[in-house]
Short mmCIF file of N, CA and C in Angstrom, two decimals:
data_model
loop_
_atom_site.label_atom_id
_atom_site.label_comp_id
_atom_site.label_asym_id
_atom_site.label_seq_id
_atom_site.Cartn_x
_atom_site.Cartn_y
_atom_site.Cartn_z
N UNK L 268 49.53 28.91 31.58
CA UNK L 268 48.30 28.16 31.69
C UNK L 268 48.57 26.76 32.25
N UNK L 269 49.83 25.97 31.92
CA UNK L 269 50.07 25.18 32.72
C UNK L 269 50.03 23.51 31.63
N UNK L 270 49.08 23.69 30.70
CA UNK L 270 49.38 22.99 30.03
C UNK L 270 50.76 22.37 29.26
N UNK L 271 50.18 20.83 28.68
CA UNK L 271 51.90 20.52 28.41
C UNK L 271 51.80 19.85 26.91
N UNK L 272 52.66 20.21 26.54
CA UNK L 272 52.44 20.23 24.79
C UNK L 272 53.93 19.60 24.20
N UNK L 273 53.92 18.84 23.28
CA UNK L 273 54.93 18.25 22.56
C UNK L 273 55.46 19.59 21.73
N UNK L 274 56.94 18.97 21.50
CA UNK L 274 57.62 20.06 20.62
C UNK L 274 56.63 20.35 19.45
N UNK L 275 56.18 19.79 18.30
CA UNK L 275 55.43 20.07 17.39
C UNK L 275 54.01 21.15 17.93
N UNK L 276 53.63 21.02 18.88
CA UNK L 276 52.65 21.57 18.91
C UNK L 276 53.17 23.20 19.54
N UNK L 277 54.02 23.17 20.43
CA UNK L 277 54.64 24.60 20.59
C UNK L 277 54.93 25.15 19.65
N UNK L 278 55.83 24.17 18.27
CA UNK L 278 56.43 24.68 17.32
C UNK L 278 55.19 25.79 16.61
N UNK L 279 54.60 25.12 16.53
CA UNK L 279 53.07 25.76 15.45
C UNK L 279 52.52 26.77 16.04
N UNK L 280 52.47 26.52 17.86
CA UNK L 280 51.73 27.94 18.03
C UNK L 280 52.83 29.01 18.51
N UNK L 281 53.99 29.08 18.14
CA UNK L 281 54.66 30.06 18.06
C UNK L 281 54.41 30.81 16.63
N UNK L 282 54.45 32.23 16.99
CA UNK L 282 54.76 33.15 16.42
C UNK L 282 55.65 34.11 16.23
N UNK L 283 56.34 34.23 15.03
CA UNK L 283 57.65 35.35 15.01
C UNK L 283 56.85 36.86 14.64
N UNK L 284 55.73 36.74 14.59
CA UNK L 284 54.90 38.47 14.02
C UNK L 284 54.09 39.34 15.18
N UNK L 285 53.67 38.33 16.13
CA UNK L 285 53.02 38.62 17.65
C UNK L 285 52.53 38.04 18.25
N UNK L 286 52.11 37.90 19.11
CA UNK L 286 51.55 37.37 20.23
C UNK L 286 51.15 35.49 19.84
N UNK L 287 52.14 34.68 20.64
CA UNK L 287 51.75 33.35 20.39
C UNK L 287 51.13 33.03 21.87
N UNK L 288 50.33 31.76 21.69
CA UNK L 288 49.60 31.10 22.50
C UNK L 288 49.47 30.28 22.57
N UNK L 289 49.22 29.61 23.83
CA UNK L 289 48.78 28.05 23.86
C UNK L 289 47.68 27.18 22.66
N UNK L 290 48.14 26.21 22.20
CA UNK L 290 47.45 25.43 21.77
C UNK L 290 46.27 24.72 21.81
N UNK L 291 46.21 24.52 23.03
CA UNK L 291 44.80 24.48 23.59
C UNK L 291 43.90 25.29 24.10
N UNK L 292 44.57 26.42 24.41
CA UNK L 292 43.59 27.07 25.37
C UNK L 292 43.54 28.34 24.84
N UNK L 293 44.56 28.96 24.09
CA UNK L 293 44.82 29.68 23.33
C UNK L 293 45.28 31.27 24.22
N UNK L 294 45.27 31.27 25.51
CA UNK L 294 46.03 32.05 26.35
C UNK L 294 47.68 32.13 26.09
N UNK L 295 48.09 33.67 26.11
CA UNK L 295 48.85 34.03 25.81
C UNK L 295 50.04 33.63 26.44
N UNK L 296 51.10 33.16 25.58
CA UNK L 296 52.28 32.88 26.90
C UNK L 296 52.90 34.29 27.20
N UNK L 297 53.47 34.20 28.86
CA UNK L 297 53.79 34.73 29.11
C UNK L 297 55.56 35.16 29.14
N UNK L 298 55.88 33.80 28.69
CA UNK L 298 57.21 33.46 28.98
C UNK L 298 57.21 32.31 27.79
N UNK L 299 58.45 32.33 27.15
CA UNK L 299 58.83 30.94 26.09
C UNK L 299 58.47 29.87 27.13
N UNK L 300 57.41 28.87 26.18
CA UNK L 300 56.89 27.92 27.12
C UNK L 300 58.37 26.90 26.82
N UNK L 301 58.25 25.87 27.74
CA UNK L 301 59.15 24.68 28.22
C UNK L 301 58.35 23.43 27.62
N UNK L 302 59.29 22.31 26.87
CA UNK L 302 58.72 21.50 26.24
C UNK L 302 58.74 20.15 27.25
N UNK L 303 57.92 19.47 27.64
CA UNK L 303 58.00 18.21 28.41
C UNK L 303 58.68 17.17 27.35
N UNK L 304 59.91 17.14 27.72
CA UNK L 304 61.28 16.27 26.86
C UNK L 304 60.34 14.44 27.07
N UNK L 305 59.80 13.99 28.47
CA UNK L 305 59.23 12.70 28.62
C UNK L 305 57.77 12.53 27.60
N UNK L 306 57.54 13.44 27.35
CA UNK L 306 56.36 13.38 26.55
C UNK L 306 56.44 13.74 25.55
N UNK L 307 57.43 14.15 24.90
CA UNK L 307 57.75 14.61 23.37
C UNK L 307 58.66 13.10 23.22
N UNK L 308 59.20 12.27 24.07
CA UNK L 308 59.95 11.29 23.51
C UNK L 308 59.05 10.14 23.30
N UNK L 309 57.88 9.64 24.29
CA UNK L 309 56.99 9.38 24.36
C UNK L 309 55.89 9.28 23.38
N UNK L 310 56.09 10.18 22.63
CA UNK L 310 54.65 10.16 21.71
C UNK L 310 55.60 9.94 20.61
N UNK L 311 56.83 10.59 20.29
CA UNK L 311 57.77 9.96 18.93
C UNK L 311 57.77 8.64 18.87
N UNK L 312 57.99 7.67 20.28
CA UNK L 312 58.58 6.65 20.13
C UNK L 312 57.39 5.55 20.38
N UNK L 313 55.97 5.88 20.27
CA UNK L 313 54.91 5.18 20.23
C UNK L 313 54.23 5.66 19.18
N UNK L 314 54.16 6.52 18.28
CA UNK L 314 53.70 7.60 17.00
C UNK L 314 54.42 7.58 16.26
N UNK L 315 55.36 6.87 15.67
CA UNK L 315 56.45 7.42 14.84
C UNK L 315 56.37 7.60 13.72
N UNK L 316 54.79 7.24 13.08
CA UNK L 316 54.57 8.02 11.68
C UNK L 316 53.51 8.99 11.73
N UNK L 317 53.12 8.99 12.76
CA UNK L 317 52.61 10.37 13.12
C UNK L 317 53.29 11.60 13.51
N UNK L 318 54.12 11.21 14.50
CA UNK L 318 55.29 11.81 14.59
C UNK L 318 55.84 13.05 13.39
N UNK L 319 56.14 12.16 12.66
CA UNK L 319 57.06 12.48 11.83
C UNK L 319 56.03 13.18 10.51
N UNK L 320 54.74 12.72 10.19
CA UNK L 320 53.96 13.34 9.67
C UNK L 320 53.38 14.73 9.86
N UNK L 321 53.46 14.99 11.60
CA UNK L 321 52.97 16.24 12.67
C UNK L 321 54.40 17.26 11.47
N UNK L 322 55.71 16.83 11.83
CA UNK L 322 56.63 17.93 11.45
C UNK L 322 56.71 18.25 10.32
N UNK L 323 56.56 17.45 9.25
CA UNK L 323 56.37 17.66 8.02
C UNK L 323 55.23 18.79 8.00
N UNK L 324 54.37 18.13 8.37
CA UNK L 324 53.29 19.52 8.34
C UNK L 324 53.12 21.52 8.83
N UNK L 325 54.26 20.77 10.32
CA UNK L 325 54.55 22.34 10.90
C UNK L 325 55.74 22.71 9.90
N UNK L 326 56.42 22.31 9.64
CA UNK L 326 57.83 22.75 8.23
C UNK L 326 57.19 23.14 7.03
#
């Protein structure tokens, strides 16, 4: 789908039971999506208690 999603948010819409999907759009991946490393460092390092609140929550 093309969208671009921080590690936390891939983390969550993966599934180990079937079929995971995008987060936003909720289309099926076709392939293990790829995490944008500039935008996952990006939102840690301007968010950092959000950040860190997001993983607590997906854990």
């Amino acid at each position: 789908c093309g969208h671009v999603c921080c590690f936390w948010c891939i983390h969550k819409s993966m599934s180990a039971y079937g079929d995971s999907s995008c987060a936003f759009c909720r289309s099926s991946y076709n392939h293990f999506p790829s995490i944008c490393q500039t935008f996952h460092l990006l939102i840690r390092k301007k968010f950092p208690v959000a950040y860190r609140r997001r993983g607590e929550q997906v854990l």
